[in-house]
mmCIF file of C-alpha atoms in Angstrom:
data_model
loop_
_atom_site.group_PDB
_atom_site.id
_atom_site.type_symbol
_atom_site.label_atom_id
_atom_site.label_comp_id
_atom_site.label_asym_id
_atom_site.label_seq_id
_atom_site.Cartn_x
_atom_site.Cartn_y
_atom_site.Cartn_z
ATOM 1 C CA MET D 1 0.000 0.000 0.000
ATOM 2 C CA LYS D 2 2.809 2.351 0.928
ATOM 3 C CA LYS D 3 4.580 1.656 -2.412
ATOM 4 C CA MET D 4 1.408 2.470 -4.328
ATOM 5 C CA LEU D 5 1.031 5.803 -2.512
ATOM 6 C CA VAL D 6 4.652 6.722 -3.291
ATOM 7 C CA LEU D 7 4.189 5.829 -6.980
ATOM 8 C CA LEU D 8 0.983 7.890 -7.150
ATOM 9 C CA PHE D 9 2.761 10.874 -5.571
ATOM 10 C CA VAL D 10 5.618 10.690 -8.135
ATOM 11 C CA CYS D 11 3.144 10.544 -11.018
ATOM 12 C CA LEU D 12 1.347 13.619 -9.722
ATOM 13 C CA LEU D 13 4.657 15.522 -9.527
ATOM 14 C CA VAL D 14 5.543 14.564 -13.123
ATOM 15 C CA LEU D 15 2.115 15.625 -14.399
ATOM 16 C CA ALA D 16 2.360 18.923 -12.548
ATOM 17 C CA GLY D 17 5.775 19.581 -14.067
ATOM 18 C CA CYS D 18 4.564 18.839 -17.595
ATOM 19 C CA SER D 19 1.575 21.097 -17.083
ATOM 20 C CA SER D 20 3.723 24.008 -15.931
ATOM 21 C CA LYS D 21 6.044 23.710 -18.985
ATOM 22 C CA SER D 22 3.328 23.560 -21.610
ATOM 23 C CA GLU D 23 1.141 26.446 -22.639
ATOM 24 C CA PRO D 24 -2.582 26.123 -22.017
ATOM 25 C CA GLN D 25 -4.624 25.264 -25.098
ATOM 26 C CA GLY D 26 -5.798 28.313 -26.978
ATOM 27 C CA GLY D 27 -3.733 30.720 -24.881
ATOM 28 C CA GLY D 28 -0.207 32.142 -24.602
ATOM 29 C CA ALA D 29 1.912 33.797 -27.271
ATOM 30 C CA ALA D 30 3.775 31.690 -29.836
ATOM 31 C CA LYS D 31 7.545 31.673 -29.417
ATOM 32 C CA LYS D 32 9.122 34.387 -31.567
ATOM 33 C CA ALA D 33 11.195 32.982 -34.459
ATOM 34 C CA GLU D 34 14.930 33.560 -34.361
ATOM 35 C CA PRO D 35 15.967 36.364 -36.745
ATOM 36 C CA LYS D 36 17.751 35.496 -39.990
ATOM 37 C CA VAL D 37 21.309 36.757 -39.656
ATOM 38 C CA MET D 38 22.856 38.565 -42.598
ATOM 39 C CA LYS D 39 26.644 38.915 -42.333
ATOM 40 C CA MET D 40 27.805 41.659 -44.712
ATOM 41 C CA ALA D 41 31.564 41.647 -45.403
ATOM 42 C CA VAL D 42 33.529 44.440 -47.054
ATOM 43 C CA ALA D 43 37.238 45.142 -47.538
ATOM 44 C CA THR D 44 36.943 48.894 -46.917
ATOM 45 C CA SER D 45 37.262 50.590 -43.518
ATOM 46 C CA LYS D 46 34.267 51.606 -41.404
ATOM 47 C CA ASP D 47 34.786 55.244 -42.422
ATOM 48 C CA ARG D 48 34.610 54.621 -46.181
ATOM 49 C CA SER D 49 31.413 55.368 -48.133
ATOM 50 C CA LEU D 50 30.906 51.730 -49.177
ATOM 51 C CA THR D 51 30.914 50.584 -45.554
ATOM 52 C CA LYS D 52 28.659 53.451 -44.490
ATOM 53 C CA GLY D 53 26.291 52.394 -47.252
ATOM 54 C CA LEU D 54 26.133 48.901 -45.742
ATOM 55 C CA TYR D 55 25.323 50.372 -42.322
ATOM 56 C CA LYS D 56 22.497 52.367 -43.922
ATOM 57 C CA PHE D 57 21.278 49.195 -45.675
ATOM 58 C CA ALA D 58 21.334 47.347 -42.331
ATOM 59 C CA GLU D 59 19.357 50.099 -40.625
ATOM 60 C CA ILE D 60 16.627 50.038 -43.281
ATOM 61 C CA VAL D 61 16.350 46.238 -43.444
ATOM 62 C CA GLU D 62 16.125 45.742 -39.682
ATOM 63 C CA LYS D 63 13.515 48.471 -39.353
ATOM 64 C CA GLU D 64 11.344 47.337 -42.273
ATOM 65 C CA THR D 65 11.435 43.640 -41.310
ATOM 66 C CA ASN D 66 10.705 44.390 -37.627
ATOM 67 C CA GLY D 67 13.865 42.521 -36.732
ATOM 68 C CA SER D 68 13.108 39.306 -38.634
ATOM 69 C CA ILE D 69 16.426 39.934 -40.407
ATOM 70 C CA LYS D 70 19.460 41.022 -38.381
ATOM 71 C CA VAL D 71 22.263 42.593 -40.434
ATOM 72 C CA GLU D 72 25.859 42.507 -39.173
ATOM 73 C CA VAL D 73 28.499 44.565 -41.013
ATOM 74 C CA TYR D 74 32.144 43.408 -40.982
ATOM 75 C CA PRO D 75 34.476 46.104 -42.431
ATOM 76 C CA ASP D 76 38.271 46.187 -42.884
ATOM 77 C CA GLY D 77 38.435 42.782 -44.542
ATOM 78 C CA GLN D 78 37.660 41.086 -41.212
ATOM 79 C CA LEU D 79 36.118 38.113 -43.018
ATOM 80 C CA GLY D 80 38.745 37.972 -45.771
ATOM 81 C CA GLY D 81 39.701 39.590 -49.065
ATOM 82 C CA ASP D 82 37.313 39.953 -51.989
ATOM 83 C CA LEU D 83 37.990 36.559 -53.575
ATOM 84 C CA ALA D 84 37.585 34.720 -50.261
ATOM 85 C CA VAL D 85 34.374 36.638 -49.525
ATOM 86 C CA PHE D 86 32.920 35.804 -52.936
ATOM 87 C CA GLU D 87 33.607 32.106 -52.325
ATOM 88 C CA ALA D 88 31.859 32.413 -48.961
ATOM 89 C CA LEU D 89 28.858 34.060 -50.648
ATOM 90 C CA LYS D 90 28.607 31.071 -52.974
ATOM 91 C CA MET D 91 28.663 28.705 -49.999
ATOM 92 C CA GLY D 92 26.244 30.832 -47.972
ATOM 93 C CA THR D 93 28.590 31.329 -44.991
ATOM 94 C CA ILE D 94 28.599 35.067 -45.721
ATOM 95 C CA GLN D 95 25.262 36.504 -46.799
ATOM 96 C CA GLY D 96 26.196 39.795 -48.451
ATOM 97 C CA SER D 97 28.963 42.107 -49.652
ATOM 98 C CA THR D 98 29.871 44.895 -52.010
ATOM 99 C CA MET D 99 33.091 44.716 -54.000
ATOM 100 C CA SER D 100 34.588 46.009 -57.219
ATOM 101 C CA THR D 101 33.814 44.262 -60.480
ATOM 102 C CA GLY D 102 37.476 43.267 -60.926
ATOM 103 C CA PRO D 103 37.422 40.432 -58.379
ATOM 104 C CA ILE D 104 33.847 39.478 -59.362
ATOM 105 C CA ALA D 105 35.043 38.876 -62.931
ATOM 106 C CA SER D 106 37.038 35.884 -61.679
ATOM 107 C CA PHE D 107 33.664 34.165 -61.211
ATOM 108 C CA ALA D 108 31.406 35.966 -63.721
ATOM 109 C CA PRO D 109 33.797 36.993 -66.532
ATOM 110 C CA ARG D 110 31.516 39.380 -68.447
ATOM 111 C CA LEU D 111 31.378 41.794 -65.496
ATOM 112 C CA GLY D 112 35.043 42.461 -66.157
ATOM 113 C CA VAL D 113 33.976 44.536 -69.157
ATOM 114 C CA LEU D 114 33.215 47.391 -66.737
ATOM 115 C CA ASP D 115 36.924 47.550 -65.851
ATOM 116 C CA LEU D 116 37.993 48.484 -69.369
ATOM 117 C CA PRO D 117 40.185 51.593 -69.038
ATOM 118 C CA PHE D 118 38.746 55.061 -69.617
ATOM 119 C CA LEU D 119 35.316 53.565 -70.356
ATOM 120 C CA PHE D 120 33.228 56.295 -68.657
ATOM 121 C CA LYS D 121 34.000 59.997 -68.911
ATOM 122 C CA ASP D 122 32.228 60.839 -65.633
ATOM 123 C CA ARG D 123 30.136 59.242 -62.880
ATOM 124 C CA GLU D 124 26.824 60.466 -64.327
ATOM 125 C CA THR D 125 27.497 58.530 -67.521
ATOM 126 C CA ALA D 126 28.423 55.471 -65.457
ATOM 127 C CA TYR D 127 25.153 55.686 -63.486
ATOM 128 C CA LYS D 128 23.122 55.916 -66.689
ATOM 129 C CA VAL D 129 24.726 52.773 -68.104
ATOM 130 C CA LEU D 130 24.849 50.730 -64.891
ATOM 131 C CA ASP D 131 21.281 51.500 -63.822
ATOM 132 C CA GLY D 132 19.989 50.716 -67.293
ATOM 133 C CA LYS D 133 19.617 47.651 -69.479
ATOM 134 C CA ILE D 134 23.340 46.916 -69.925
ATOM 135 C CA GLY D 135 24.011 46.988 -66.194
ATOM 136 C CA GLN D 136 21.083 44.719 -65.373
ATOM 137 C CA ASP D 137 22.015 42.301 -68.139
ATOM 138 C CA LEU D 138 25.469 41.885 -66.586
ATOM 139 C CA LEU D 139 24.023 41.302 -63.100
ATOM 140 C CA ASN D 140 21.937 38.502 -64.600
ATOM 141 C CA ASP D 141 25.168 36.498 -64.990
ATOM 142 C CA LEU D 142 25.556 36.165 -61.214
ATOM 143 C CA PRO D 143 22.818 33.715 -60.089
ATOM 144 C CA SER D 144 24.451 30.906 -62.070
ATOM 145 C CA VAL D 145 27.529 31.237 -59.822
ATOM 146 C CA GLY D 146 25.519 31.353 -56.602
ATOM 147 C CA VAL D 147 25.155 35.091 -56.059
ATOM 148 C CA ILE D 148 22.409 37.692 -56.546
ATOM 149 C CA GLY D 149 23.471 41.148 -57.760
ATOM 150 C CA LEU D 150 20.933 43.767 -56.687
ATOM 151 C CA ASN D 151 22.448 46.963 -58.093
ATOM 152 C CA TYR D 152 25.654 48.966 -58.464
ATOM 153 C CA TRP D 153 27.249 51.038 -55.753
ATOM 154 C CA GLU D 154 30.351 53.136 -56.371
ATOM 155 C CA ASN D 155 33.983 52.667 -55.437
ATOM 156 C CA GLY D 156 34.883 55.483 -57.815
ATOM 157 C CA PHE D 157 37.564 56.419 -60.308
ATOM 158 C CA ARG D 158 40.935 54.840 -59.628
ATOM 159 C CA HIS D 159 44.101 56.938 -59.440
ATOM 160 C CA LEU D 160 47.786 56.072 -59.270
ATOM 161 C CA THR D 161 50.023 56.643 -56.244
ATOM 162 C CA ASN D 162 53.685 55.777 -55.733
ATOM 163 C CA ASN D 163 56.641 56.576 -53.510
ATOM 164 C CA VAL D 164 59.385 56.833 -56.159
ATOM 165 C CA ARG D 165 58.671 59.812 -58.425
ATOM 166 C CA GLU D 166 56.012 62.185 -59.659
ATOM 167 C CA VAL D 167 54.136 60.708 -62.608
ATOM 168 C CA LYS D 168 53.364 63.467 -65.125
ATOM 169 C CA ARG D 169 53.429 61.341 -68.284
ATOM 170 C CA VAL D 170 53.079 57.722 -69.330
ATOM 171 C CA ASP D 171 56.838 57.219 -69.544
ATOM 172 C CA ASP D 172 57.179 58.037 -65.830
ATOM 173 C CA ILE D 173 55.372 54.796 -64.975
ATOM 174 C CA LYS D 174 58.002 52.586 -66.587
ATOM 175 C CA GLY D 175 59.517 50.111 -64.123
ATOM 176 C CA LEU D 176 57.329 50.975 -61.133
ATOM 177 C CA LYS D 177 56.085 47.970 -59.133
ATOM 178 C CA ILE D 178 52.350 48.634 -58.830
ATOM 179 C CA ARG D 179 49.910 46.606 -56.733
ATOM 180 C CA THR D 180 46.854 45.717 -58.791
ATOM 181 C CA LEU D 181 43.582 43.937 -58.245
ATOM 182 C CA GLU D 182 43.692 40.150 -58.538
ATOM 183 C CA ASN D 183 42.350 40.354 -62.065
ATOM 184 C CA ASP D 184 43.960 39.609 -65.448
ATOM 185 C CA LEU D 185 42.642 42.734 -67.165
ATOM 186 C CA HIS D 186 44.102 45.004 -64.460
ATOM 187 C CA ILE D 187 47.415 43.150 -64.611
ATOM 188 C CA ASP D 188 47.563 43.551 -68.405
ATOM 189 C CA LEU D 189 46.544 47.210 -68.148
ATOM 190 C CA TRP D 190 49.571 48.059 -66.007
ATOM 191 C CA LYS D 191 51.875 46.028 -68.200
ATOM 192 C CA GLU D 192 50.734 48.127 -71.178
ATOM 193 C CA LEU D 193 51.467 51.288 -69.181
ATOM 194 C CA GLY D 194 55.019 50.053 -68.515
ATOM 195 C CA ALA D 195 54.705 49.053 -64.853
ATOM 196 C CA THR D 196 55.470 45.752 -63.158
ATOM 197 C CA PRO D 197 52.057 44.717 -61.798
ATOM 198 C CA VAL D 198 51.854 42.843 -58.480
ATOM 199 C CA PRO D 199 48.359 41.457 -57.791
ATOM 200 C CA MET D 200 47.400 41.125 -54.132
ATOM 201 C CA ALA D 201 44.430 41.432 -51.776
ATOM 202 C CA PHE D 202 43.584 44.920 -50.534
ATOM 203 C CA THR D 203 43.967 43.704 -46.946
ATOM 204 C CA GLU D 204 47.702 43.141 -47.577
ATOM 205 C CA LEU D 205 48.358 46.434 -49.356
ATOM 206 C CA PHE D 206 49.423 48.872 -46.623
ATOM 207 C CA THR D 207 52.060 46.484 -45.300
ATOM 208 C CA ALA D 208 53.333 45.838 -48.831
ATOM 209 C CA LEU D 209 53.738 49.597 -49.387
ATOM 210 C CA GLU D 210 55.350 50.110 -45.995
ATOM 211 C CA GLN D 211 57.876 47.305 -46.581
ATOM 212 C CA HIS D 212 58.554 48.407 -50.193
ATOM 213 C CA VAL D 213 57.306 45.130 -51.643
ATOM 214 C CA VAL D 214 55.600 47.420 -54.162
ATOM 215 C CA ASP D 215 56.355 51.026 -55.122
ATOM 216 C CA GLY D 216 52.772 52.100 -55.566
ATOM 217 C CA GLN D 217 49.143 51.206 -56.010
ATOM 218 C CA GLU D 218 45.963 52.477 -57.657
ATOM 219 C CA ASN D 219 42.678 53.078 -55.880
ATOM 220 C CA PRO D 220 39.874 55.606 -55.532
ATOM 221 C CA VAL D 221 40.987 58.624 -53.538
ATOM 222 C CA GLY D 222 38.717 57.702 -50.626
ATOM 223 C CA ASN D 223 40.673 54.493 -50.091
ATOM 224 C CA VAL D 224 43.977 56.366 -50.311
ATOM 225 C CA ALA D 225 42.937 58.867 -47.648
ATOM 226 C CA ILE D 226 41.004 56.727 -45.196
ATOM 227 C CA ASN D 227 43.560 53.908 -45.238
ATOM 228 C CA LYS D 228 46.353 56.451 -44.653
ATOM 229 C CA PHE D 229 48.358 55.485 -47.715
ATOM 230 C CA TYR D 230 49.773 59.017 -47.551
ATOM 231 C CA GLU D 231 51.975 57.732 -44.715
ATOM 232 C CA VAL D 232 53.781 55.429 -47.175
ATOM 233 C CA GLN D 233 53.147 57.180 -50.534
ATOM 234 C CA LYS D 234 54.376 60.587 -51.679
ATOM 235 C CA TYR D 235 52.852 61.070 -55.140
ATOM 236 C CA LEU D 236 49.294 60.816 -56.481
ATOM 237 C CA THR D 237 48.447 61.273 -60.152
ATOM 238 C CA LYS D 238 44.792 61.819 -61.080
ATOM 239 C CA THR D 239 44.703 59.221 -63.830
ATOM 240 C CA GLY D 240 41.044 58.171 -63.451
ATOM 241 C CA HIS D 241 42.005 55.148 -65.537
ATOM 242 C CA VAL D 242 39.170 52.858 -64.379
ATOM 243 C CA TYR D 243 35.733 53.621 -62.972
ATOM 244 C CA ASN D 244 35.037 51.085 -60.237
ATOM 245 C CA ALA D 245 31.431 50.033 -59.913
ATOM 246 C CA SER D 246 30.814 47.999 -56.761
ATOM 247 C CA PRO D 247 27.757 45.730 -57.040
ATOM 248 C CA LEU D 248 25.752 44.874 -53.933
ATOM 249 C CA LEU D 249 25.891 41.092 -53.703
ATOM 250 C CA ILE D 250 23.666 38.669 -51.791
ATOM 251 C CA SER D 251 24.316 34.954 -51.344
ATOM 252 C CA LYS D 252 21.787 33.033 -53.444
ATOM 253 C CA LYS D 253 21.585 30.359 -50.748
ATOM 254 C CA PHE D 254 20.500 33.046 -48.277
ATOM 255 C CA TRP D 255 18.230 34.775 -50.815
ATOM 256 C CA ASP D 256 16.340 31.531 -51.382
ATOM 257 C CA THR D 257 15.472 31.333 -47.652
ATOM 258 C CA LEU D 258 13.697 34.709 -47.720
ATOM 259 C CA THR D 259 9.993 35.318 -48.017
ATOM 260 C CA ASP D 260 8.730 37.436 -50.919
ATOM 261 C CA LYS D 261 8.124 40.276 -48.477
ATOM 262 C CA GLU D 262 11.695 40.065 -47.130
ATOM 263 C CA LYS D 263 13.105 40.039 -50.681
ATOM 264 C CA ASP D 264 11.062 43.142 -51.464
ATOM 265 C CA VAL D 265 12.382 44.921 -48.361
ATOM 266 C CA ILE D 266 15.993 44.046 -49.191
ATOM 267 C CA THR D 267 15.604 45.160 -52.818
ATOM 268 C CA LYS D 268 14.135 48.535 -51.804
ATOM 269 C CA ALA D 269 16.745 48.974 -49.050
ATOM 270 C CA ALA D 270 19.477 48.314 -51.627
ATOM 271 C CA GLU D 271 18.143 51.109 -53.849
ATOM 272 C CA GLU D 272 17.928 53.630 -51.008
ATOM 273 C CA ALA D 273 21.355 52.686 -49.658
ATOM 274 C CA ARG D 274 22.877 52.882 -53.174
ATOM 275 C CA ASP D 275 21.757 56.486 -53.641
ATOM 276 C CA TYR D 276 22.991 57.363 -50.137
ATOM 277 C CA GLN D 277 26.361 55.700 -50.751
ATOM 278 C CA ARG D 278 26.917 57.330 -54.142
ATOM 279 C CA GLN D 279 26.306 60.762 -52.665
ATOM 280 C CA LEU D 280 28.729 60.030 -49.814
ATOM 281 C CA ASN D 281 31.344 58.873 -52.305
ATOM 282 C CA LYS D 282 31.010 62.064 -54.345
ATOM 283 C CA GLU D 283 31.509 64.102 -51.175
ATOM 284 C CA GLU D 284 34.591 62.003 -50.354
ATOM 285 C CA ASP D 285 36.087 62.731 -53.768
ATOM 286 C CA ASP D 286 35.379 66.447 -53.437
ATOM 287 C CA LYS D 287 37.309 66.825 -50.195
ATOM 288 C CA MET D 288 39.920 64.046 -50.110
ATOM 289 C CA PHE D 289 42.358 65.485 -52.665
ATOM 290 C CA ASP D 290 42.704 68.624 -50.540
ATOM 291 C CA TYR D 291 43.091 66.479 -47.451
ATOM 292 C CA LEU D 292 45.902 64.471 -49.064
ATOM 293 C CA LYS D 293 47.666 67.695 -50.031
ATOM 294 C CA GLN D 294 47.487 68.752 -46.392
ATOM 295 C CA GLN D 295 49.103 65.444 -45.454
ATOM 296 C CA GLY D 296 52.052 66.235 -47.727
ATOM 297 C CA MET D 297 51.205 64.295 -50.884
ATOM 298 C CA VAL D 298 52.067 65.768 -54.278
ATOM 299 C CA ILE D 299 48.860 65.763 -56.363
ATOM 300 C CA THR D 300 49.396 65.817 -60.132
ATOM 301 C CA GLU D 301 46.804 66.623 -62.800
ATOM 302 C CA LEU D 302 47.442 65.177 -66.249
ATOM 303 C CA SER D 303 47.266 67.545 -69.180
ATOM 304 C CA GLU D 304 44.688 66.701 -71.851
ATOM 305 C CA GLU D 305 47.545 65.763 -74.173
ATOM 306 C CA GLU D 306 49.057 63.359 -71.646
ATOM 307 C CA LYS D 307 45.669 61.889 -70.754
ATOM 308 C CA GLN D 308 45.163 61.098 -74.443
ATOM 309 C CA LYS D 309 48.536 59.325 -74.492
ATOM 310 C CA PHE D 310 47.374 57.150 -71.597
ATOM 311 C CA ILE D 311 44.207 56.302 -73.529
ATOM 312 C CA GLU D 312 46.175 55.424 -76.659
ATOM 313 C CA LYS D 313 48.628 53.314 -74.687
ATOM 314 C CA VAL D 314 45.894 51.005 -73.334
ATOM 315 C CA GLN D 315 44.050 50.363 -76.603
ATOM 316 C CA PRO D 316 45.590 46.854 -76.867
ATOM 317 C CA ILE D 317 43.486 45.978 -73.794
ATOM 318 C CA TYR D 318 40.334 46.564 -75.834
ATOM 319 C CA LYS D 319 41.644 44.421 -78.691
ATOM 320 C CA LYS D 320 42.606 41.589 -76.354
ATOM 321 C CA TYR D 321 39.480 41.542 -74.188
ATOM 322 C CA ALA D 322 36.673 42.505 -76.581
ATOM 323 C CA PRO D 323 36.417 38.927 -77.959
ATOM 324 C CA LYS D 324 36.275 37.599 -74.395
ATOM 325 C CA PHE D 325 33.461 39.917 -73.289
ATOM 326 C CA GLY D 326 31.730 39.999 -76.649
ATOM 327 C CA GLU D 327 32.374 42.558 -79.371
ATOM 328 C CA ASP D 328 28.730 43.679 -79.365
ATOM 329 C CA LEU D 329 28.739 44.304 -75.604
ATOM 330 C CA VAL D 330 31.970 46.279 -75.752
ATOM 331 C CA ASN D 331 30.684 48.392 -78.651
ATOM 332 C CA GLN D 332 27.400 49.047 -76.815
ATOM 333 C CA LEU D 333 29.341 50.237 -73.764
ATOM 334 C CA ILE D 334 31.620 52.481 -75.805
ATOM 335 C CA GLU D 335 28.607 54.024 -77.530
ATOM 336 C CA ALA D 336 26.675 54.435 -74.257
ATOM 337 C CA GLY D 337 29.708 56.002 -72.598
ATOM 338 C CA LYS D 338 30.059 58.817 -75.135
#
């Protein structure tokens, strides 16, 4: 009898415990779903316009999804260089990024057409082309390699810096060891200009300049200023040799987990953040040349005659790469860029 009473008491305790852990039928709030985490990686520093654009994107997405998507921004190449980040986007271990078309072309070759030298005369022309049919057609190449391209942000026009001599003419480039993007077109471009190109990740660049592994590099002026290249570079020449578009990229694996509403929010946030970022980048350009002068850099403007010599010198790049990208596409871009 005593054993039966003990057993009954234990059963009552178990039932009471189960009752307290379960919610009453028809009552109580459903457990809130864990937010989808969106890790956004970028090579640029937190103070650069591209990174600030990602912070703006994060702010909009989190607000408009009521927290169902949490966006984390990792600047300064914390999650790796561009090529490593693109691989991670394909695998879905990183959910988003923005990077120049040069590295992207290693995976989606036609996007490399946007890195043809002296393709766009100004940023307004670039916007018109990139936001139009040609730009969208190129982004359509990305899903097949595991990435969604939403639109084009702006890294800006690239300029040459070095720590050996002032570059006033093409011949002054001869023999300089110049760090380039990890991209065949960029490597060939600097060979045509007479330099010795040294491809490497942006995350390695400052140290390479400091230790004289390379004499110089080429980047938009915002990168030169914010990454303090003026500490290890004396001369900047405003070559504007390549306009760097920087597509906003989303991992397709992540994209496919989103609801239609979440996709709509992200698409609209990308458009708003793009316009914000482009404006910031223009403001950077407007003030950074003066800032670099204040830091002791020699800023050199090319004469129209010398600029034309640069353009003539790189024409073999068009002949070599037009068949790769498609003659029709290259001709469309040249026409649209006039």
